[in-house]
Amino acid sequence: MKILFINRPKFDYLQDFLFTGLTKILEQEAIIEHPWNPKYHLNFKSYPKNIGRIKGGIIGSYLRSLRTFNVDLVILGNCHRDSAILYKNLLDEIPDSVPRIFVDGGDRPEVGGDFFRLGGRDVFEDIIKKRPFDMVFKREMLKGQEYADNVFPMPMCFNPQLTPEISKNKKYDVAFWAVESHPIRTSVLEKLESLFDCKQNGTVKNQVMSKYKRKGEFYLQELASCKIALNFRGAGWDTLRYWEVPAVGGFMLGQEPGILIPNNFEHGKHTIFCKEDLSDLVDLCEFYLENEEEREKIALAGKKHLLEFHTDSARAKYLLGKVQTGMK
């Protein structure tokens, strides 16, 4: 199989995780990048802006990017105007029999919603009129909302190869290092910043991402050092932290996502979900701080579950399986 992978050479979490997953399942030679993405091959930035980077194959990947024909599958990997324009310009060159896939990793719940939010609505609508996508894989696929039969949930995930060496020292009690991109985050910080060790570890209001002291692999190591790591939605329900915490073997407590997640973490088994009004948040933190054995049991189960169902490879297998089934 040869896949034309239309990407944006700026970090895009779902796009980049799918890219690394596909290279693991099909090998690098099967993926034709359009355009060639230097950030997939050279380490310009630290985590998480380098999650799409793979090792080796720089020259081969560049040469393959010059040939966009004779492919078996086309993937538009993101919800940005510049990528949509690239895809639109190729429509007449791709045989109609070749399946077209749209990976919508945007924050909006509507299919292609980020084209309306960020720009590119006109291009997206032109594409749909000329040749609708055969399948859409969507990150923010809301529970209870109706979608077309060819739309499938695809939340973010984690690449286990990104996990740094982790210390077993749990030096923080309760931590939530996050910008206030949704009102519930502000409510959480207001409730907690004067409790536990929150103020000392930086779980306070008015955090600014550009001023984070914990960056790159150090951030993941610090996340693993929390007895309780909190997760609450931001601009979208799906957050990278939702996958990072179990990936580093941490205990995650927070909000149950309002999106469809196949094989999601289960409350009480892999994670703990608090009430939506946060009325039990403090009590749950107190309980799991006192019950280390139960806390660590849940954390271990969460990591095992992630490694089975929520890696970049798992997402790639899921997409390819749906394509193979749908195209028969």
mmCIF file of C-alpha atoms in Angstrom:
data_model
loop_
_atom_site.group_PDB
_atom_site.id
_atom_site.type_symbol
_atom_site.label_atom_id
_atom_site.label_comp_id
_atom_site.label_asym_id
_atom_site.label_seq_id
_atom_site.Cartn_x
_atom_site.Cartn_y
_atom_site.Cartn_z
ATOM 1 C CA MET A 1 0.000 0.000 0.000
ATOM 2 C CA LYS A 2 1.146 3.504 -0.861
ATOM 3 C CA ILE A 3 -0.387 6.378 1.085
ATOM 4 C CA LEU A 4 -0.322 10.027 0.065
ATOM 5 C CA PHE A 5 -0.231 11.813 3.418
ATOM 6 C CA ILE A 6 -1.135 15.479 3.053
ATOM 7 C CA ASN A 7 0.224 17.176 6.132
ATOM 8 C CA ARG A 8 0.924 20.544 7.649
ATOM 9 C CA PRO A 9 4.610 21.158 8.452
ATOM 10 C CA LYS A 10 3.631 22.604 11.825
ATOM 11 C CA PHE A 11 2.876 20.427 14.800
ATOM 12 C CA ASP A 12 -0.629 18.967 14.798
ATOM 13 C CA TYR A 13 -1.060 16.301 17.447
ATOM 14 C CA LEU A 14 -3.498 13.880 15.828
ATOM 15 C CA GLN A 15 -1.934 14.233 12.380
ATOM 16 C CA ASP A 16 1.539 13.601 13.779
ATOM 17 C CA PHE A 17 0.562 10.604 15.922
ATOM 18 C CA LEU A 18 -1.149 9.031 12.925
ATOM 19 C CA PHE A 19 1.950 9.605 10.808
ATOM 20 C CA THR A 20 4.283 7.854 13.267
ATOM 21 C CA GLY A 21 1.757 5.055 13.700
ATOM 22 C CA LEU A 22 1.481 4.466 9.963
ATOM 23 C CA THR A 23 5.262 4.344 9.562
ATOM 24 C CA LYS A 24 5.379 1.633 12.231
ATOM 25 C CA ILE A 25 2.600 -0.449 10.674
ATOM 26 C CA LEU A 26 3.499 -0.044 6.993
ATOM 27 C CA GLU A 27 7.157 1.074 7.125
ATOM 28 C CA GLN A 28 8.348 4.488 6.025
ATOM 29 C CA GLU A 29 8.515 3.572 2.331
ATOM 30 C CA ALA A 30 4.740 3.277 2.175
ATOM 31 C CA ILE A 31 4.141 6.920 3.142
ATOM 32 C CA ILE A 32 4.464 9.760 0.678
ATOM 33 C CA GLU A 33 4.543 13.091 2.497
ATOM 34 C CA HIS A 34 2.989 16.068 0.748
ATOM 35 C CA PRO A 35 4.638 18.380 1.349
ATOM 36 C CA TRP A 36 7.871 16.867 2.647
ATOM 37 C CA ASN A 37 7.867 17.711 6.334
ATOM 38 C CA PRO A 38 11.353 18.421 7.758
ATOM 39 C CA LYS A 39 9.926 18.264 11.293
ATOM 40 C CA TYR A 40 9.172 14.585 10.728
ATOM 41 C CA HIS A 41 12.890 13.934 10.235
ATOM 42 C CA LEU A 42 14.872 16.637 12.066
ATOM 43 C CA ASN A 43 14.554 17.579 15.716
ATOM 44 C CA PHE A 44 13.721 21.291 15.601
ATOM 45 C CA LYS A 45 11.641 21.411 18.776
ATOM 46 C CA SER A 46 11.320 19.582 22.068
ATOM 47 C CA TYR A 47 8.305 17.574 23.206
ATOM 48 C CA PRO A 48 5.420 17.878 22.393
ATOM 49 C CA LYS A 49 6.177 19.757 19.187
ATOM 50 C CA ASN A 50 8.343 16.908 17.896
ATOM 51 C CA ILE A 51 5.895 14.035 18.333
ATOM 52 C CA GLY A 52 5.808 13.369 14.587
ATOM 53 C CA ARG A 53 9.551 12.827 14.278
ATOM 54 C CA ILE A 54 10.773 9.445 13.078
ATOM 55 C CA LYS A 55 14.326 8.151 12.789
ATOM 56 C CA GLY A 56 16.135 7.695 9.502
ATOM 57 C CA GLY A 57 14.962 7.807 5.909
ATOM 58 C CA ILE A 58 15.496 11.521 5.297
ATOM 59 C CA ILE A 59 16.667 11.274 1.679
ATOM 60 C CA GLY A 60 14.185 8.554 0.744
ATOM 61 C CA SER A 61 11.246 10.433 2.247
ATOM 62 C CA TYR A 62 12.214 13.589 0.367
ATOM 63 C CA LEU A 63 12.481 11.770 -2.965
ATOM 64 C CA ARG A 64 9.121 10.073 -2.391
ATOM 65 C CA SER A 65 7.511 13.442 -1.682
ATOM 66 C CA LEU A 66 8.278 14.498 -5.258
ATOM 67 C CA ARG A 67 6.002 11.739 -6.608
ATOM 68 C CA THR A 68 2.357 12.144 -5.650
ATOM 69 C CA PHE A 69 0.869 9.676 -8.143
ATOM 70 C CA ASN A 70 0.114 5.933 -8.195
ATOM 71 C CA VAL A 71 -1.118 5.756 -4.609
ATOM 72 C CA ASP A 72 -3.666 3.447 -2.995
ATOM 73 C CA LEU A 73 -5.003 5.858 -0.387
ATOM 74 C CA VAL A 74 -5.049 9.625 0.165
ATOM 75 C CA ILE A 75 -5.209 11.123 3.663
ATOM 76 C CA LEU A 76 -5.862 14.786 4.375
ATOM 77 C CA GLY A 77 -4.243 14.763 7.806
ATOM 78 C CA ASN A 78 -5.534 17.955 9.407
ATOM 79 C CA CYS A 79 -8.092 20.734 9.439
ATOM 80 C CA HIS A 80 -6.065 23.697 8.149
ATOM 81 C CA ARG A 81 -6.551 25.852 5.072
ATOM 82 C CA ASP A 82 -3.071 25.418 3.592
ATOM 83 C CA SER A 83 -3.366 21.616 3.607
ATOM 84 C CA ALA A 84 -6.878 21.778 2.162
ATOM 85 C CA ILE A 85 -5.584 23.885 -0.736
ATOM 86 C CA LEU A 86 -2.839 21.321 -1.452
ATOM 87 C CA TYR A 87 -5.419 18.561 -1.440
ATOM 88 C CA LYS A 88 -7.844 20.482 -3.655
ATOM 89 C CA ASN A 89 -5.125 21.113 -6.234
ATOM 90 C CA LEU A 90 -4.471 17.355 -6.479
ATOM 91 C CA LEU A 91 -8.080 16.261 -6.906
ATOM 92 C CA ASP A 92 -7.963 16.020 -10.691
ATOM 93 C CA GLU A 93 -4.712 14.021 -10.624
ATOM 94 C CA ILE A 94 -5.995 11.260 -8.331
ATOM 95 C CA PRO A 95 -8.136 8.510 -9.876
ATOM 96 C CA ASP A 96 -11.655 8.583 -8.502
ATOM 97 C CA SER A 97 -11.281 4.955 -7.414
ATOM 98 C CA VAL A 98 -8.609 5.860 -4.830
ATOM 99 C CA PRO A 99 -10.173 6.210 -1.352
ATOM 100 C CA ARG A 100 -9.981 9.668 0.256
ATOM 101 C CA ILE A 101 -9.734 10.013 4.034
ATOM 102 C CA PHE A 102 -10.100 13.166 6.133
ATOM 103 C CA VAL A 103 -8.557 13.208 9.616
ATOM 104 C CA ASP A 104 -10.280 15.985 11.548
ATOM 105 C CA GLY A 105 -8.197 16.687 14.634
ATOM 106 C CA GLY A 106 -9.781 20.084 15.300
ATOM 107 C CA ASP A 107 -11.462 21.347 18.461
ATOM 108 C CA ARG A 108 -14.924 21.892 16.959
ATOM 109 C CA PRO A 109 -17.551 19.100 17.093
ATOM 110 C CA GLU A 110 -18.757 19.594 13.500
ATOM 111 C CA VAL A 111 -16.953 17.752 10.709
ATOM 112 C CA GLY A 112 -14.457 20.262 9.355
ATOM 113 C CA GLY A 113 -15.497 22.702 12.061
ATOM 114 C CA ASP A 114 -12.033 24.154 12.439
ATOM 115 C CA PHE A 115 -12.138 25.290 8.815
ATOM 116 C CA PHE A 116 -14.952 27.577 9.948
ATOM 117 C CA ARG A 117 -13.055 28.630 13.097
ATOM 118 C CA LEU A 118 -9.580 29.101 11.624
ATOM 119 C CA GLY A 119 -10.334 29.804 7.966
ATOM 120 C CA GLY A 120 -10.646 27.638 4.872
ATOM 121 C CA ARG A 121 -14.390 27.080 4.874
ATOM 122 C CA ASP A 122 -14.628 27.978 1.184
ATOM 123 C CA VAL A 123 -11.893 25.507 0.207
ATOM 124 C CA PHE A 124 -13.386 22.723 2.314
ATOM 125 C CA GLU A 125 -16.847 23.210 0.806
ATOM 126 C CA ASP A 126 -15.388 23.183 -2.722
ATOM 127 C CA ILE A 127 -13.670 19.868 -1.957
ATOM 128 C CA ILE A 128 -16.874 18.289 -0.642
ATOM 129 C CA LYS A 129 -18.828 19.373 -3.714
ATOM 130 C CA LYS A 130 -16.255 18.003 -6.128
ATOM 131 C CA ARG A 131 -15.391 14.710 -4.416
ATOM 132 C CA PRO A 132 -16.731 13.896 -0.935
ATOM 133 C CA PHE A 133 -14.440 12.015 1.417
ATOM 134 C CA ASP A 134 -15.004 8.284 1.684
ATOM 135 C CA MET A 135 -14.331 8.344 5.414
ATOM 136 C CA VAL A 136 -13.772 10.907 8.141
ATOM 137 C CA PHE A 137 -11.880 10.181 11.354
ATOM 138 C CA LYS A 138 -12.808 12.767 13.945
ATOM 139 C CA ARG A 139 -11.244 13.720 17.262
ATOM 140 C CA GLU A 140 -14.080 15.776 18.808
ATOM 141 C CA MET A 141 -16.971 13.431 17.992
ATOM 142 C CA LEU A 142 -19.533 14.305 20.635
ATOM 143 C CA LYS A 143 -21.535 11.699 22.498
ATOM 144 C CA GLY A 144 -25.211 11.886 21.568
ATOM 145 C CA GLN A 145 -24.662 13.962 18.419
ATOM 146 C CA GLU A 146 -25.585 12.506 15.053
ATOM 147 C CA TYR A 147 -22.892 12.082 12.426
ATOM 148 C CA ALA A 148 -22.891 10.535 8.976
ATOM 149 C CA ASP A 149 -22.280 6.794 8.782
ATOM 150 C CA ASN A 150 -18.811 7.332 7.326
ATOM 151 C CA VAL A 151 -17.595 9.391 10.311
ATOM 152 C CA PHE A 152 -15.598 7.489 12.936
ATOM 153 C CA PRO A 153 -14.127 8.594 16.273
ATOM 154 C CA MET A 154 -10.386 9.074 16.466
ATOM 155 C CA PRO A 155 -9.136 10.766 19.637
ATOM 156 C CA MET A 156 -5.507 11.497 20.301
ATOM 157 C CA CYS A 157 -3.187 8.869 21.767
ATOM 158 C CA PHE A 158 0.462 8.489 22.746
ATOM 159 C CA ASN A 159 3.658 7.167 21.202
ATOM 160 C CA PRO A 160 5.343 4.968 23.846
ATOM 161 C CA GLN A 161 8.739 5.767 22.339
ATOM 162 C CA LEU A 162 8.344 9.330 23.642
ATOM 163 C CA THR A 163 8.270 8.195 27.264
ATOM 164 C CA PRO A 164 11.482 9.271 29.030
ATOM 165 C CA GLU A 165 13.160 7.529 31.935
ATOM 166 C CA ILE A 166 10.783 7.894 34.875
ATOM 167 C CA SER A 167 11.664 8.168 38.561
ATOM 168 C CA LYS A 168 9.503 6.354 41.120
ATOM 169 C CA ASN A 169 9.739 9.349 43.455
ATOM 170 C CA LYS A 170 6.293 10.926 43.908
ATOM 171 C CA LYS A 171 7.221 14.396 45.119
ATOM 172 C CA TYR A 172 3.945 16.190 44.358
ATOM 173 C CA ASP A 173 0.559 15.404 45.886
ATOM 174 C CA VAL A 174 -2.034 16.983 43.540
ATOM 175 C CA ALA A 175 -1.098 18.830 40.365
ATOM 176 C CA PHE A 176 -2.846 20.510 37.449
ATOM 177 C CA TRP A 177 -0.505 22.554 35.265
ATOM 178 C CA ALA A 178 -2.793 24.073 32.671
ATOM 179 C CA VAL A 179 -3.887 27.304 31.020
ATOM 180 C CA GLU A 180 -7.507 28.323 31.596
ATOM 181 C CA SER A 181 -8.801 27.506 28.117
ATOM 182 C CA HIS A 182 -12.188 26.438 29.501
ATOM 183 C CA PRO A 183 -14.214 27.688 32.505
ATOM 184 C CA ILE A 184 -14.039 24.307 34.241
ATOM 185 C CA ARG A 185 -10.261 24.649 34.473
ATOM 186 C CA THR A 186 -10.647 27.981 36.249
ATOM 187 C CA SER A 187 -13.127 26.392 38.666
ATOM 188 C CA VAL A 188 -10.732 23.535 39.415
ATOM 189 C CA LEU A 189 -7.829 25.878 40.099
ATOM 190 C CA GLU A 190 -9.982 28.090 42.319
ATOM 191 C CA LYS A 191 -10.993 25.054 44.364
ATOM 192 C CA LEU A 192 -7.515 23.627 44.731
ATOM 193 C CA GLU A 193 -4.853 26.318 44.685
ATOM 194 C CA SER A 194 -4.988 26.792 48.478
ATOM 195 C CA LEU A 195 -5.199 23.048 49.233
ATOM 196 C CA PHE A 196 -2.699 20.174 49.372
ATOM 197 C CA ASP A 197 0.639 21.240 47.869
ATOM 198 C CA CYS A 198 -0.987 22.934 44.883
ATOM 199 C CA LYS A 199 0.361 26.442 45.367
ATOM 200 C CA GLN A 200 3.881 25.127 45.915
ATOM 201 C CA ASN A 201 3.902 22.932 42.794
ATOM 202 C CA GLY A 202 2.357 25.540 40.493
ATOM 203 C CA THR A 203 -1.276 24.441 40.451
ATOM 204 C CA VAL A 204 -2.546 28.027 40.445
ATOM 205 C CA LYS A 205 -4.613 30.364 38.272
ATOM 206 C CA ASN A 206 -3.291 32.524 35.447
ATOM 207 C CA GLN A 207 -0.748 30.045 34.139
ATOM 208 C CA VAL A 208 0.819 30.955 30.785
ATOM 209 C CA MET A 209 2.042 28.198 28.481
ATOM 210 C CA SER A 210 4.987 30.219 27.181
ATOM 211 C CA LYS A 211 6.244 30.633 30.745
ATOM 212 C CA TYR A 212 5.964 26.980 31.785
ATOM 213 C CA LYS A 213 9.036 25.876 33.728
ATOM 214 C CA ARG A 214 8.328 22.240 32.944
ATOM 215 C CA LYS A 215 8.978 21.598 29.256
ATOM 216 C CA GLY A 216 10.054 18.784 26.978
ATOM 217 C CA GLU A 217 10.862 15.409 28.500
ATOM 218 C CA PHE A 218 11.241 17.118 31.885
ATOM 219 C CA TYR A 219 7.514 17.884 31.811
ATOM 220 C CA LEU A 220 6.698 14.177 31.383
ATOM 221 C CA GLN A 221 9.082 13.268 34.193
ATOM 222 C CA GLU A 222 7.451 15.839 36.455
ATOM 223 C CA LEU A 223 3.995 14.568 35.501
ATOM 224 C CA ALA A 224 5.085 11.087 36.549
ATOM 225 C CA SER A 225 6.184 12.544 39.898
ATOM 226 C CA CYS A 226 2.604 13.453 40.852
ATOM 227 C CA LYS A 227 0.638 11.216 43.178
ATOM 228 C CA ILE A 228 -2.503 12.619 41.537
ATOM 229 C CA ALA A 229 -2.418 14.302 38.116
ATOM 230 C CA LEU A 230 -5.599 16.109 37.138
ATOM 231 C CA ASN A 231 -7.108 16.371 33.669
ATOM 232 C CA PHE A 232 -9.941 18.627 32.503
ATOM 233 C CA ARG A 233 -11.053 19.696 29.056
ATOM 234 C CA GLY A 234 -9.613 22.714 27.265
ATOM 235 C CA ALA A 235 -10.744 24.202 23.943
ATOM 236 C CA GLY A 236 -11.699 20.632 23.029
ATOM 237 C CA TRP A 237 -12.604 17.659 25.191
ATOM 238 C CA ASP A 238 -9.594 15.671 24.063
ATOM 239 C CA THR A 239 -6.386 16.797 25.733
ATOM 240 C CA LEU A 240 -2.862 15.492 25.304
ATOM 241 C CA ARG A 241 -2.675 15.184 29.102
ATOM 242 C CA TYR A 242 -5.455 12.584 29.029
ATOM 243 C CA TRP A 243 -2.991 10.249 27.310
ATOM 244 C CA GLU A 244 0.258 11.499 28.850
ATOM 245 C CA VAL A 245 -0.662 10.711 32.459
ATOM 246 C CA PRO A 246 -1.305 6.970 31.975
ATOM 247 C CA ALA A 247 1.587 6.775 29.494
ATOM 248 C CA VAL A 248 4.056 7.776 32.231
ATOM 249 C CA GLY A 249 2.376 5.462 34.749
ATOM 250 C CA GLY A 250 0.564 8.244 36.571
ATOM 251 C CA PHE A 251 -2.745 8.192 38.424
ATOM 252 C CA MET A 252 -5.269 10.379 36.574
ATOM 253 C CA LEU A 253 -8.290 12.011 38.172
ATOM 254 C CA GLY A 254 -10.595 14.357 36.331
ATOM 255 C CA GLN A 255 -13.494 14.864 34.009
ATOM 256 C CA GLU A 256 -15.093 12.161 31.878
ATOM 257 C CA PRO A 257 -14.687 13.199 28.219
ATOM 258 C CA GLY A 258 -17.849 14.116 26.359
ATOM 259 C CA ILE A 259 -16.566 12.589 23.123
ATOM 260 C CA LEU A 260 -16.645 9.069 21.750
ATOM 261 C CA ILE A 261 -13.480 7.152 22.632
ATOM 262 C CA PRO A 262 -13.465 3.479 21.598
ATOM 263 C CA ASN A 263 -12.040 1.365 24.447
ATOM 264 C CA ASN A 264 -11.970 4.387 26.745
ATOM 265 C CA PHE A 265 -10.436 4.247 30.216
ATOM 266 C CA GLU A 266 -12.966 2.908 32.731
ATOM 267 C CA HIS A 267 -13.845 4.727 35.948
ATOM 268 C CA GLY A 268 -12.528 2.898 38.977
ATOM 269 C CA LYS A 269 -10.374 0.583 36.870
ATOM 270 C CA HIS A 270 -8.026 2.733 34.777
ATOM 271 C CA THR A 271 -8.800 6.252 36.028
ATOM 272 C CA ILE A 272 -11.187 8.170 38.295
ATOM 273 C CA PHE A 273 -13.835 10.552 36.986
ATOM 274 C CA CYS A 274 -15.221 13.201 39.314
ATOM 275 C CA LYS A 275 -18.665 14.770 39.100
ATOM 276 C CA GLU A 276 -19.173 17.411 36.444
ATOM 277 C CA ASP A 277 -19.976 20.044 39.101
ATOM 278 C CA LEU A 278 -16.686 19.225 40.892
ATOM 279 C CA SER A 279 -18.557 18.654 44.161
ATOM 280 C CA ASP A 280 -16.537 15.513 44.955
ATOM 281 C CA LEU A 281 -13.165 16.651 43.578
ATOM 282 C CA VAL A 282 -11.532 17.520 46.900
ATOM 283 C CA ASP A 283 -12.895 14.394 48.610
ATOM 284 C CA LEU A 284 -11.544 12.175 45.823
ATOM 285 C CA CYS A 285 -8.126 13.801 46.043
ATOM 286 C CA GLU A 286 -8.056 13.231 49.794
ATOM 287 C CA PHE A 287 -9.179 9.611 49.453
ATOM 288 C CA TYR A 288 -6.595 8.619 46.851
ATOM 289 C CA LEU A 289 -3.786 10.450 48.617
ATOM 290 C CA GLU A 290 -4.506 8.287 51.643
ATOM 291 C CA ASN A 291 -4.949 5.046 49.682
ATOM 292 C CA GLU A 292 -1.656 4.582 47.875
ATOM 293 C CA GLU A 293 -2.119 0.900 47.054
ATOM 294 C CA GLU A 294 -5.449 1.475 45.291
ATOM 295 C CA ARG A 295 -4.077 4.555 43.559
ATOM 296 C CA GLU A 296 -1.067 2.720 42.168
ATOM 297 C CA LYS A 297 -3.200 -0.241 41.119
ATOM 298 C CA ILE A 298 -5.382 2.050 39.009
ATOM 299 C CA ALA A 299 -2.333 3.836 37.566
ATOM 300 C CA LEU A 300 -0.745 0.534 36.516
ATOM 301 C CA ALA A 301 -3.985 -0.643 34.909
ATOM 302 C CA GLY A 302 -4.309 2.680 33.082
ATOM 303 C CA LYS A 303 -0.852 2.376 31.554
ATOM 304 C CA LYS A 304 -1.467 -1.219 30.500
ATOM 305 C CA HIS A 305 -4.772 -0.211 28.889
ATOM 306 C CA LEU A 306 -3.148 2.665 27.019
ATOM 307 C CA LEU A 307 -0.394 0.453 25.647
ATOM 308 C CA GLU A 308 -3.002 -1.991 24.359
ATOM 309 C CA PHE A 309 -5.556 0.385 22.854
ATOM 310 C CA HIS A 310 -4.279 3.969 22.669
ATOM 311 C CA THR A 311 -0.869 4.105 21.029
ATOM 312 C CA ASP A 312 -0.023 5.716 17.699
ATOM 313 C CA SER A 313 0.235 2.212 16.220
ATOM 314 C CA ALA A 314 -3.233 1.350 17.510
ATOM 315 C CA ARG A 315 -4.693 4.436 15.831
ATOM 316 C CA ALA A 316 -3.021 3.555 12.524
ATOM 317 C CA LYS A 317 -4.308 -0.040 12.678
ATOM 318 C CA TYR A 318 -7.801 1.244 13.468
ATOM 319 C CA LEU A 319 -7.819 3.577 10.452
ATOM 320 C CA LEU A 320 -6.426 0.988 8.054
ATOM 321 C CA GLY A 321 -8.896 -1.606 9.317
ATOM 322 C CA LYS A 322 -11.843 0.702 8.695
ATOM 323 C CA VAL A 323 -10.556 1.562 5.222
ATOM 324 C CA GLN A 324 -10.042 -2.081 4.266
ATOM 325 C CA THR A 325 -13.500 -3.031 5.535
ATOM 326 C CA GLY A 326 -15.251 -0.053 3.956
ATOM 327 C CA MET A 327 -13.639 -0.421 0.576
ATOM 328 C CA LYS A 328 -14.641 -4.062 0.055
#
